[in-house]
PDB file of C-alpha atoms and ligand atoms in Angstrom:
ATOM      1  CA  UNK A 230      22.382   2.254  -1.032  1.00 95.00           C
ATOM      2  CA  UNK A 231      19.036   3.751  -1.818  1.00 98.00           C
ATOM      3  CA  UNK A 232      16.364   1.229  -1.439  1.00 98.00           C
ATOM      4  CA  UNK A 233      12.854   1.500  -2.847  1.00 98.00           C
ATOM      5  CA  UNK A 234      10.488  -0.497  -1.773  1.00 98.00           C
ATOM      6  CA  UNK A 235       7.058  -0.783  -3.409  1.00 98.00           C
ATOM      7  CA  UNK A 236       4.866  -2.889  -0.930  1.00 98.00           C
ATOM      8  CA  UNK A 237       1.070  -4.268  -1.397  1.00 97.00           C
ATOM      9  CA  UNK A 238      -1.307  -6.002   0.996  1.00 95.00           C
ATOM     10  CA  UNK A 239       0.311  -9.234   0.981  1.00 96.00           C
ATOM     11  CA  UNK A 240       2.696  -7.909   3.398  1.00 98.00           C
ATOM     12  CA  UNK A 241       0.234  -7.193   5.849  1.00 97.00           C
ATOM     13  CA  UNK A 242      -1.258 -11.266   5.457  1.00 95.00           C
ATOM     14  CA  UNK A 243       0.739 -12.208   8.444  1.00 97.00           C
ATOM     15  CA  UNK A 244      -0.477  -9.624  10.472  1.00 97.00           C
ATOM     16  CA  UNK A 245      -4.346 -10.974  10.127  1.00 93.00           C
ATOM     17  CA  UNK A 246      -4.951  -7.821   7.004  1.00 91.00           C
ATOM     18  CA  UNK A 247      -7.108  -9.631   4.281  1.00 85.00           C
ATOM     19  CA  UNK A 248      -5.196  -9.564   1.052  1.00 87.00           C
ATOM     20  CA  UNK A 249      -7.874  -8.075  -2.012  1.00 82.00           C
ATOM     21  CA  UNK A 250      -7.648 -11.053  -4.265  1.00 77.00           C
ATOM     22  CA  UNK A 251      -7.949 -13.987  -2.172  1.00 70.00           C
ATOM     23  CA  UNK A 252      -9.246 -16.983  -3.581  1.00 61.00           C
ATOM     24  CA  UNK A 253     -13.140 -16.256  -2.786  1.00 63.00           C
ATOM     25  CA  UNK A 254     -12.698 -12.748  -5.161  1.00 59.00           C
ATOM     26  CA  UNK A 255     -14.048 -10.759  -2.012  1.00 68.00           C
ATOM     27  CA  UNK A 256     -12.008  -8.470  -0.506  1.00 74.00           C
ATOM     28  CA  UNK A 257     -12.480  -9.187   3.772  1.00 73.00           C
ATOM     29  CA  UNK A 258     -16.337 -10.796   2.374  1.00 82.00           C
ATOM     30  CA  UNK A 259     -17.054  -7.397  -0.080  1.00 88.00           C
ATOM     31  CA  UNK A 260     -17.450  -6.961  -3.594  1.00 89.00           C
ATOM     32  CA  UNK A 261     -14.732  -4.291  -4.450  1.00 88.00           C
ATOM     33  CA  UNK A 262     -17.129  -2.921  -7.054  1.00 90.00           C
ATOM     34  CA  UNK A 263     -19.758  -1.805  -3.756  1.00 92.00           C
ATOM     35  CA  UNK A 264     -17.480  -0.416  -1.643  1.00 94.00           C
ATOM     36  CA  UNK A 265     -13.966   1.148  -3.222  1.00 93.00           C
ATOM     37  CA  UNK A 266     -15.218   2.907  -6.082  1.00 94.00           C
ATOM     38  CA  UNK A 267     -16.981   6.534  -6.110  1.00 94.00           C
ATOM     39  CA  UNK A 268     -20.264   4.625  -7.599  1.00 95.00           C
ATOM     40  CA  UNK A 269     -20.229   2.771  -4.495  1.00 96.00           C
ATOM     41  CA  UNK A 270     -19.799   6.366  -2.804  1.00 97.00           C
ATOM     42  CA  UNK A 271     -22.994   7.860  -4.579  1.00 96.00           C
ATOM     43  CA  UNK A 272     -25.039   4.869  -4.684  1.00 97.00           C
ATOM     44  CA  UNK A 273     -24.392   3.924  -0.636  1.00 97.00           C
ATOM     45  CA  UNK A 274     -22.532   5.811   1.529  1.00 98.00           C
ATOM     46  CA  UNK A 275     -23.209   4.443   4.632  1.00 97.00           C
ATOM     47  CA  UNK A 276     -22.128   1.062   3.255  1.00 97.00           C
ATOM     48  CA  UNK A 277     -18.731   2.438   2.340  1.00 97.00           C
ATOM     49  CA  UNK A 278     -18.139   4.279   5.807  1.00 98.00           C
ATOM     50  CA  UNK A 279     -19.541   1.304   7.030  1.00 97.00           C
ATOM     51  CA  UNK A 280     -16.628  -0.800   4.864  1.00 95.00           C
ATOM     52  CA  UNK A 281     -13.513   1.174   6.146  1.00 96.00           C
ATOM     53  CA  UNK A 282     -14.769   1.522   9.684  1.00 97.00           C
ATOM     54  CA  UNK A 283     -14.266  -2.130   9.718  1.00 95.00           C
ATOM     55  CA  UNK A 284     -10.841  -1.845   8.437  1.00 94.00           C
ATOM     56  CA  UNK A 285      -9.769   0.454  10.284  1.00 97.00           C
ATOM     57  CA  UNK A 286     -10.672  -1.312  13.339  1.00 96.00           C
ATOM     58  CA  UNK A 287      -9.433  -4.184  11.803  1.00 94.00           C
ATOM     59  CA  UNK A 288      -5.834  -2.212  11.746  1.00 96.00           C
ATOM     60  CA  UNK A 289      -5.770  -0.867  15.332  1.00 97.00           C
ATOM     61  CA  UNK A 290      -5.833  -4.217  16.279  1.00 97.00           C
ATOM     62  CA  UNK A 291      -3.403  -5.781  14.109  1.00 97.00           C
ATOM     63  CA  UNK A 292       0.614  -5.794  14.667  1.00 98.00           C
ATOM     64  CA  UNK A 293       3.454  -5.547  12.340  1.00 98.00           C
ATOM     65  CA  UNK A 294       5.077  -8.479  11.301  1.00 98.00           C
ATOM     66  CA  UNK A 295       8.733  -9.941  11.139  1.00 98.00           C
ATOM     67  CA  UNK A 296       7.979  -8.801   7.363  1.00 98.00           C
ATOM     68  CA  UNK A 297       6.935  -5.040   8.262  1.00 98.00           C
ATOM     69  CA  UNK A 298       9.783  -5.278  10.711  1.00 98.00           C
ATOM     70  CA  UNK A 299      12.587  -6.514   8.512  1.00 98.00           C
ATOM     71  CA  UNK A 300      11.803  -3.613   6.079  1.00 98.00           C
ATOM     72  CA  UNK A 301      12.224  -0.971   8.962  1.00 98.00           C
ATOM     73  CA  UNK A 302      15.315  -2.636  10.304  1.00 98.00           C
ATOM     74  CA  UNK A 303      17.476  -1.742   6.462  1.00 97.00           C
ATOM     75  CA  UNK A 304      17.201   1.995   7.488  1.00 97.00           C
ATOM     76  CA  UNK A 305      20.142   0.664   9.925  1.00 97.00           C
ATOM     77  CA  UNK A 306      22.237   0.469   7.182  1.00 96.00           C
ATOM     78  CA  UNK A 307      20.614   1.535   4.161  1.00 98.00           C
ATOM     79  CA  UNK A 308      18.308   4.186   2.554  1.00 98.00           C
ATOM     80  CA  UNK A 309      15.132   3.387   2.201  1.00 98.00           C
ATOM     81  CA  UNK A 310      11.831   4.323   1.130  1.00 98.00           C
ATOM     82  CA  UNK A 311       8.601   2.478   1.533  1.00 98.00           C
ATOM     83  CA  UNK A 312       5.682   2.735  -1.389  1.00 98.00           C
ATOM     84  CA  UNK A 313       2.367   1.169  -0.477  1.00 98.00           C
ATOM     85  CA  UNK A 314      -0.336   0.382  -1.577  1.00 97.00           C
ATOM     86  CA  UNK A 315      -1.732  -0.645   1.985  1.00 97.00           C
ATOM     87  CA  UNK A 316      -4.131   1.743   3.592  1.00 97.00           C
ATOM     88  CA  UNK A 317      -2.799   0.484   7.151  1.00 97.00           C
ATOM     89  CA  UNK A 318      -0.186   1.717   8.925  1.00 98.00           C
ATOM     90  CA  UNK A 319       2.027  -1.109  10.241  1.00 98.00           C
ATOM     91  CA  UNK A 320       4.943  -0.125   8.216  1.00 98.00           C
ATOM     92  CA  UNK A 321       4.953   3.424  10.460  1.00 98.00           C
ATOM     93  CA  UNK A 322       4.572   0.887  13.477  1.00 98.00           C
ATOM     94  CA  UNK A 323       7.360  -1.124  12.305  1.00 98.00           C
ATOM     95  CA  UNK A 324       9.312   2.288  12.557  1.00 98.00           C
ATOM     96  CA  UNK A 325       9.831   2.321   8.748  1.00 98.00           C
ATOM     97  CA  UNK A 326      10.322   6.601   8.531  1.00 98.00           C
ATOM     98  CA  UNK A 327       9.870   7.291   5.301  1.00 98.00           C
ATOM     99  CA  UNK A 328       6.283   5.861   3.713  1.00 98.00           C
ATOM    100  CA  UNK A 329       4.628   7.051   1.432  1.00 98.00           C
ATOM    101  CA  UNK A 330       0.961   5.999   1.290  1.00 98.00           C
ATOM    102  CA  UNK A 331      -0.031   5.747  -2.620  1.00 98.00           C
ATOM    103  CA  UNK A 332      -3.935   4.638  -1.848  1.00 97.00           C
ATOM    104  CA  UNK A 333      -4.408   6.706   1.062  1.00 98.00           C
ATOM    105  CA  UNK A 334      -4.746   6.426   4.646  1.00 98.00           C
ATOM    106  CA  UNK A 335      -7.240   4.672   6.856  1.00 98.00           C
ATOM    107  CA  UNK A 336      -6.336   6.875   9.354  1.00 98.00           C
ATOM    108  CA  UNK A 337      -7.570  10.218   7.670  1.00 98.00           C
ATOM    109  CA  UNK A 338     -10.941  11.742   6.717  1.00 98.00           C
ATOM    110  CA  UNK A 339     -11.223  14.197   4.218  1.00 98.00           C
ATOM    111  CA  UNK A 340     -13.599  16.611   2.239  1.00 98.00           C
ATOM    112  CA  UNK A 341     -15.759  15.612  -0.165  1.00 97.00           C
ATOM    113  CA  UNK A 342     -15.841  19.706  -0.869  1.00 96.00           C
ATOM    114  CA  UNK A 343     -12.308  20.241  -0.973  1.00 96.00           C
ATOM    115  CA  UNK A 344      -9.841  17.661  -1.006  1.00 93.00           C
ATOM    116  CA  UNK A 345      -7.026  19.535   0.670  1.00 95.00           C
ATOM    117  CA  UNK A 346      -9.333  19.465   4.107  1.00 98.00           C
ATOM    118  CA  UNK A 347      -7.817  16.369   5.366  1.00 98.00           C
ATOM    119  CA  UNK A 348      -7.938  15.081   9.137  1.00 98.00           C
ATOM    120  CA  UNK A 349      -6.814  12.814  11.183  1.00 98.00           C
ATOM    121  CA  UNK A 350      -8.973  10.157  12.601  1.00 97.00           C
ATOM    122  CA  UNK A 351      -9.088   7.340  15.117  1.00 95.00           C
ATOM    123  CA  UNK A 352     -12.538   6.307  15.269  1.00 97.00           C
ATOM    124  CA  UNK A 353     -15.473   6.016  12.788  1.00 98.00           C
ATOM    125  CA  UNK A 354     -16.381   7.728  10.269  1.00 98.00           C
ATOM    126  CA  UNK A 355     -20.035   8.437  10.442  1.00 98.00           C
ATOM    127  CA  UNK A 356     -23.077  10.267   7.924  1.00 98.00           C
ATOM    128  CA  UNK A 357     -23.247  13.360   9.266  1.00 98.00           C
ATOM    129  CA  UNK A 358     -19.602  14.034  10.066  1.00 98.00           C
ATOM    130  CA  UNK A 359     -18.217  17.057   8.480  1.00 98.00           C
ATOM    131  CA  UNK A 360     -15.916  19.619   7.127  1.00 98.00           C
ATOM    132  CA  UNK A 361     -15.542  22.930   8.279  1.00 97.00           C
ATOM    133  CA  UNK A 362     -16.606  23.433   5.350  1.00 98.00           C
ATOM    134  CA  UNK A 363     -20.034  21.892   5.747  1.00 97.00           C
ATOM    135  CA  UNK A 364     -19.192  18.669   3.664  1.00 97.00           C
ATOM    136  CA  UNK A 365     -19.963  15.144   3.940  1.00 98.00           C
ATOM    137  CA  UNK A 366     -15.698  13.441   5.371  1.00 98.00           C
ATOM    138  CA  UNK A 367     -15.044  10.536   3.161  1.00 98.00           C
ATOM    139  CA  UNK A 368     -12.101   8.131   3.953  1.00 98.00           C
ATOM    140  CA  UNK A 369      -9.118   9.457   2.643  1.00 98.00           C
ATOM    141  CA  UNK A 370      -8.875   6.623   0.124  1.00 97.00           C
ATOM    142  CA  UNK A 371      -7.963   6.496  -3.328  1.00 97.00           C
ATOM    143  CA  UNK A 372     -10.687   4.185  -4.469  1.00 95.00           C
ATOM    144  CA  UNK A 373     -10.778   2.439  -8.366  1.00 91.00           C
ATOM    145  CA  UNK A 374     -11.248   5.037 -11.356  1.00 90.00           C
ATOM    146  CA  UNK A 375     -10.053   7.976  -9.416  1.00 95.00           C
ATOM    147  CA  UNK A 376      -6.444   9.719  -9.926  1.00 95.00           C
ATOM    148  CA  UNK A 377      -3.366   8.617  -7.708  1.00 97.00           C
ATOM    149  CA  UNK A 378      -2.657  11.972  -6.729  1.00 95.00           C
ATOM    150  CA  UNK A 379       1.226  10.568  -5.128  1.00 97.00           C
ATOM    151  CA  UNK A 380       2.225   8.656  -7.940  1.00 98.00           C
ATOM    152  CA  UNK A 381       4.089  11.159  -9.638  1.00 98.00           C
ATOM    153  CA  UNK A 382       6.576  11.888  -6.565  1.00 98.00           C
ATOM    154  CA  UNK A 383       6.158   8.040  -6.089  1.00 98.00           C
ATOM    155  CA  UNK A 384       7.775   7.559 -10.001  1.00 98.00           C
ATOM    156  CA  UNK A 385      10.708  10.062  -8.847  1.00 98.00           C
ATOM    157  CA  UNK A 386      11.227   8.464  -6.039  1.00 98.00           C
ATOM    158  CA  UNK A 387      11.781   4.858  -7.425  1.00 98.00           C
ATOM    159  CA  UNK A 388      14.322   6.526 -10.395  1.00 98.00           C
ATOM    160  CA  UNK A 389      16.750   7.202  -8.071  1.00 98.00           C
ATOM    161  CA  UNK A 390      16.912   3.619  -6.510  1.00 98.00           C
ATOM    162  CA  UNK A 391      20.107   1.462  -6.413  1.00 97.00           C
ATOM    163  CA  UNK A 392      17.786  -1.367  -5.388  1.00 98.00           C
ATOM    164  CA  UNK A 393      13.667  -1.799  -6.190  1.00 98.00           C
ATOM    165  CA  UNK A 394      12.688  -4.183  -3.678  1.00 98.00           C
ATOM    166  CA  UNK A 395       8.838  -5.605  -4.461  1.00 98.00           C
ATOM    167  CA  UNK A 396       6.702  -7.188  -1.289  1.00 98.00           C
ATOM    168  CA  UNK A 397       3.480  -9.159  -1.612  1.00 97.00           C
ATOM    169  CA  UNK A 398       1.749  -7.038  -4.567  1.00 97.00           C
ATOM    170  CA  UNK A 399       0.036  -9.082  -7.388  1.00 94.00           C
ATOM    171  CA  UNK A 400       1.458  -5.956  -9.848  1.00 95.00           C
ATOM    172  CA  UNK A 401      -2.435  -5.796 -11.225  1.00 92.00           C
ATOM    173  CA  UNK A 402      -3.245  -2.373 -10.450  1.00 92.00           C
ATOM    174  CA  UNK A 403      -2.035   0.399 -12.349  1.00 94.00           C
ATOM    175  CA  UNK A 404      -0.318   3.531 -12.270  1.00 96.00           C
ATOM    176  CA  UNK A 405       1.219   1.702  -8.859  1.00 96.00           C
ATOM    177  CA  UNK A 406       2.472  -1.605 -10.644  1.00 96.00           C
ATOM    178  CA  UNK A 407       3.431   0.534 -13.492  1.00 96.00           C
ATOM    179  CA  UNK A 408       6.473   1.949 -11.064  1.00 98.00           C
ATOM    180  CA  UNK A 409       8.934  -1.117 -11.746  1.00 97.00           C
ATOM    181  CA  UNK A 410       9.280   0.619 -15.017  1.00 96.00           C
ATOM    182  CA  UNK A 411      10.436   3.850 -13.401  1.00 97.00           C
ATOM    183  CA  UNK A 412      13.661   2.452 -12.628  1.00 97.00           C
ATOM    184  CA  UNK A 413      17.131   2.492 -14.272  1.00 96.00           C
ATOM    185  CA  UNK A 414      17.694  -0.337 -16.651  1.00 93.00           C
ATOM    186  CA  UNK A 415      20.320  -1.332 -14.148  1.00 94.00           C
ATOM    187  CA  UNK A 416      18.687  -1.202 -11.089  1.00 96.00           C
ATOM    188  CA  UNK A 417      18.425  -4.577  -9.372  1.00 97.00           C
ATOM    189  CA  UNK A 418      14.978  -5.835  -8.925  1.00 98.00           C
ATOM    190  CA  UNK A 419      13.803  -8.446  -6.359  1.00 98.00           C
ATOM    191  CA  UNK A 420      10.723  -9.539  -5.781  1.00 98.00           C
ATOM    192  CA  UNK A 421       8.871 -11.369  -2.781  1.00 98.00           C
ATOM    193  CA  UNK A 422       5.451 -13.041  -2.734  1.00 98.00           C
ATOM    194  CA  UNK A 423       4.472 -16.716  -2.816  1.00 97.00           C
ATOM    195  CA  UNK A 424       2.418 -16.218  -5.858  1.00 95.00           C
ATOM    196  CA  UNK A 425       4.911 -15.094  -8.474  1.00 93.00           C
ATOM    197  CA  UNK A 426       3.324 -11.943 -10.551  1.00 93.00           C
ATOM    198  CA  UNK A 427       3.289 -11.673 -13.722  1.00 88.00           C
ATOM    199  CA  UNK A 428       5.838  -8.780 -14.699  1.00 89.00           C
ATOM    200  CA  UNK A 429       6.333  -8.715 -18.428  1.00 78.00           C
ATOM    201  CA  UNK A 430       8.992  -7.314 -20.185  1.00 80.00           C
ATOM    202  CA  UNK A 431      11.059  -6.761 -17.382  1.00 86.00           C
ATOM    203  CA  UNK A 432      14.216  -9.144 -17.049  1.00 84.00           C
ATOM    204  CA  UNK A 433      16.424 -10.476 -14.484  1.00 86.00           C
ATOM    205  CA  UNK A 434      14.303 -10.422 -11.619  1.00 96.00           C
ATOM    206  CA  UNK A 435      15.030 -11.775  -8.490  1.00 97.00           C
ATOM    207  CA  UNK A 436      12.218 -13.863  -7.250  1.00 97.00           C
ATOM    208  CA  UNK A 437      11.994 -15.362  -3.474  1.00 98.00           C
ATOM    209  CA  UNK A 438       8.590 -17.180  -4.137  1.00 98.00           C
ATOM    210  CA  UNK A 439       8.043 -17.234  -0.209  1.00 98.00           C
ATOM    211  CA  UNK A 440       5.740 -15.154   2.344  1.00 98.00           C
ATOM    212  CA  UNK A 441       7.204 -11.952   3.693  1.00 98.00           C
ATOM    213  CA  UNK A 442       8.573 -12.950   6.821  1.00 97.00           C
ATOM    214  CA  UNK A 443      10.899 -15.837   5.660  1.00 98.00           C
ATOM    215  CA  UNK A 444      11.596 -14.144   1.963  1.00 98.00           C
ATOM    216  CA  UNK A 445      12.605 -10.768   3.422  1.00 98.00           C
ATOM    217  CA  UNK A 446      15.455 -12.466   5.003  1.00 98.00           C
ATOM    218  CA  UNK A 447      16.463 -14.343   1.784  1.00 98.00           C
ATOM    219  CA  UNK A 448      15.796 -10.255   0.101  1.00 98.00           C
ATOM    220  CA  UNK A 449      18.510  -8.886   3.034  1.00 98.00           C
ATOM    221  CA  UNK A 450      20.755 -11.394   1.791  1.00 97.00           C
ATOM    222  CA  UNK A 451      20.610 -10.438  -1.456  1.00 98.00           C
ATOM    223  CA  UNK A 452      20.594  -6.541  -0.869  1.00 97.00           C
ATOM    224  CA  UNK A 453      23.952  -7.340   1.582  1.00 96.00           C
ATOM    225  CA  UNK A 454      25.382  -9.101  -1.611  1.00 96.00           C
ATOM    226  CA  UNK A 455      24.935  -6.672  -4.017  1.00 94.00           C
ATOM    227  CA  UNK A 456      25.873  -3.520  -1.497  1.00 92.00           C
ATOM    228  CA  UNK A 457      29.229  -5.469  -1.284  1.00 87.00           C
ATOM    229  CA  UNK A 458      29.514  -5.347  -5.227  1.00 76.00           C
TER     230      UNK A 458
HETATM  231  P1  LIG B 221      -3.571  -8.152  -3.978  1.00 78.39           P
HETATM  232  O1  LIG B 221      -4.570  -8.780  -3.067  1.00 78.39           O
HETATM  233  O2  LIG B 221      -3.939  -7.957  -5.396  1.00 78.39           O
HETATM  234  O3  LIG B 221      -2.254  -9.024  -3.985  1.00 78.39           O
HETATM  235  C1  LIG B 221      -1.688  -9.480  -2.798  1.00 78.39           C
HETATM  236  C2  LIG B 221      -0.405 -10.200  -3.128  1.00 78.39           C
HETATM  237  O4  LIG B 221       0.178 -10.611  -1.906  1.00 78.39           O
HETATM  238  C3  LIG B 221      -0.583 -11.444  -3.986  1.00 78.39           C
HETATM  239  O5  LIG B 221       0.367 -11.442  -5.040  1.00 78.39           O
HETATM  240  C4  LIG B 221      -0.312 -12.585  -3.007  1.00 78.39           C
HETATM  241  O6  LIG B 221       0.322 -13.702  -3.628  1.00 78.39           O
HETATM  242  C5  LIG B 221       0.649 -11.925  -2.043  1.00 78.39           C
HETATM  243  N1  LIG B 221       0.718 -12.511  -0.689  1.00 78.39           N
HETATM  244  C6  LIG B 221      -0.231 -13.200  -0.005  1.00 78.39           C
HETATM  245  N2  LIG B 221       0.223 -13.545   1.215  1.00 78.39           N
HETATM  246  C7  LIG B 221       1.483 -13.047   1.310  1.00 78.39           C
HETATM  247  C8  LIG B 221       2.478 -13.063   2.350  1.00 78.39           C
HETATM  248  N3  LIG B 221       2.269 -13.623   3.526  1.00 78.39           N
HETATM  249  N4  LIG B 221       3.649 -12.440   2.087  1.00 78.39           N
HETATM  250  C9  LIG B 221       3.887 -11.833   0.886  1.00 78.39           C
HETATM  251  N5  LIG B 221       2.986 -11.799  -0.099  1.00 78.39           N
HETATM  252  C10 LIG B 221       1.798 -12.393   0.094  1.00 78.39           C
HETATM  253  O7  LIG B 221      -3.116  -6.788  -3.288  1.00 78.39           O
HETATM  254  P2  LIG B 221      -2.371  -5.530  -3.897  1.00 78.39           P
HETATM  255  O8  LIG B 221      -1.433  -5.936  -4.971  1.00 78.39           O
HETATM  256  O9  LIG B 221      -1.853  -4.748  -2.761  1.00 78.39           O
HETATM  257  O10 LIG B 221      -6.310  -0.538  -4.196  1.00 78.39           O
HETATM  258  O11 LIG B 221      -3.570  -4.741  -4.528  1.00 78.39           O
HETATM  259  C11 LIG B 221      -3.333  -3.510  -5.132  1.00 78.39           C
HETATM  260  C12 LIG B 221      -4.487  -2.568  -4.924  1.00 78.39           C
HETATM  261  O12 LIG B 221      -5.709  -3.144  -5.361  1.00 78.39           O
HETATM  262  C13 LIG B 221      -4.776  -2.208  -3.492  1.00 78.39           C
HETATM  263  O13 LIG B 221      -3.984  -1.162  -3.005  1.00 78.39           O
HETATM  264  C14 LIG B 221      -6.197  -1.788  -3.527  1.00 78.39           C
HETATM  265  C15 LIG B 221      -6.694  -2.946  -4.328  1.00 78.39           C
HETATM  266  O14 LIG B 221      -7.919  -2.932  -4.770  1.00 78.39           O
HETATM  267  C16 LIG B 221      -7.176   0.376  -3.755  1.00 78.39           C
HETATM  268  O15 LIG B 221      -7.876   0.237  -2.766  1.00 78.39           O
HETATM  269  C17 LIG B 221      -7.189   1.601  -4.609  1.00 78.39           C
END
């Protein structure tokens, strides 16, 4: 079976990776609007670098979870490709193979001359680094307002699934939530997250209204049923 899987940060919750709509509106105790759009980028860079420094570090030192790992362990029998939204990479630590990375990576610098430069970094991200060009290195982050450069291959990607499998995304932001409708009318659609989100017009959903870890079990079991069918 080919399994698509469009994941968003809520399946990185249980690994200690703040979720962007938490109660408090602040994503890990910043306004989204000063640090993840290119405003925030011209008004204050160093806040921004600043801003994903901290997550990055906040990555390195998190671990996949029973969620993350779950997801990497249907490539035994299944397969499967991973969509996120997530920045981090604990799906690649998981062992998940194929990911692709819709918002970016934390885990890359790139241009602000040319964005084909792209790097890869451990560390910080400072004013000053650059380019070979001579440019200011931004993350390599897709922030609010600009274009989702993957999203097309993403869209191909989830038409050829037997099985759209949905983990911890509140389906707000768009082109990503916009995917589910890239499927075949009969693909099979399940969805985990312990907030149920809103997904109109699409029917017969399969919801598991639980947190990753325990509701990818209860999403194996129903991805085992309907490979039997
Ligand atoms: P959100 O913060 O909007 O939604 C997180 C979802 O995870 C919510 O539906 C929660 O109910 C759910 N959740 C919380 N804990 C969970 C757990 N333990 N297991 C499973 N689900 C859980 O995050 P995203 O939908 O990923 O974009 O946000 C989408 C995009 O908006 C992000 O990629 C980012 C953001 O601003 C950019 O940075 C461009």
């Amino acid at each position: 079976m080919k399994i698509v899987v469009l994941t968003g940060a809520g399946i990185s919750a249980e690994s200690g990776i703040p979720t962007f709509r938490a109660s408090d509106g602040l994503w890990a105790g910043y306004d989204i609007n000063d640090v993840a759009t290119y405003d925030a980028w011209r008004k204050d860079k160093e806040l921004v670098l600043q801003f994903y420094n901290e997550r990055r570090q906040n990555a390195k030192q998190a671990a996949p979870n029973k969620g993350h790992l779950l997801l990497a362990e249907l490539e035994k029998k299944h397969e499967v490709t991973v969509i996120t939204q997530n920045v981090d990479d604990l799906h690649e630590r998981a062992g998940s193979s194929k990911v692709v990375h819709l918002h970016g990576s934390l885990f890359e610098a790139r241009s602000t001359l040319d964005e084909r430069l792209v790097y890869d970094i451990e560390g910080d991200i400072l004013i000053g680094d650059k380019c070979e060009k001579g440019s200011q290195l931004r993350p390599n982050i897709v922030w609010f307002g600009e274009a989702v450069p993957m999203i097309e291959k993403a869209a191909e990607i989830t038409e050829e699934a037997d099985i759209f499998l949905i983990v911890g995304t509140s389906m707000l932001v768009y082109p990503a939530a916009g995917l589910i409708h890239s499927t075949k009318q009969e693909t099979p659609i399940i969805v985990v997250d312990p907030n149920k989100p809103d997904i109109g017009g699409v029917l017969g959903i399969h919801f598991i209204e639980e947190k990753a870890s325990t509701g990818m079990l209860k999403a194996i079991e129903i991805i085992d049923q309907l490979s039997k069918n």
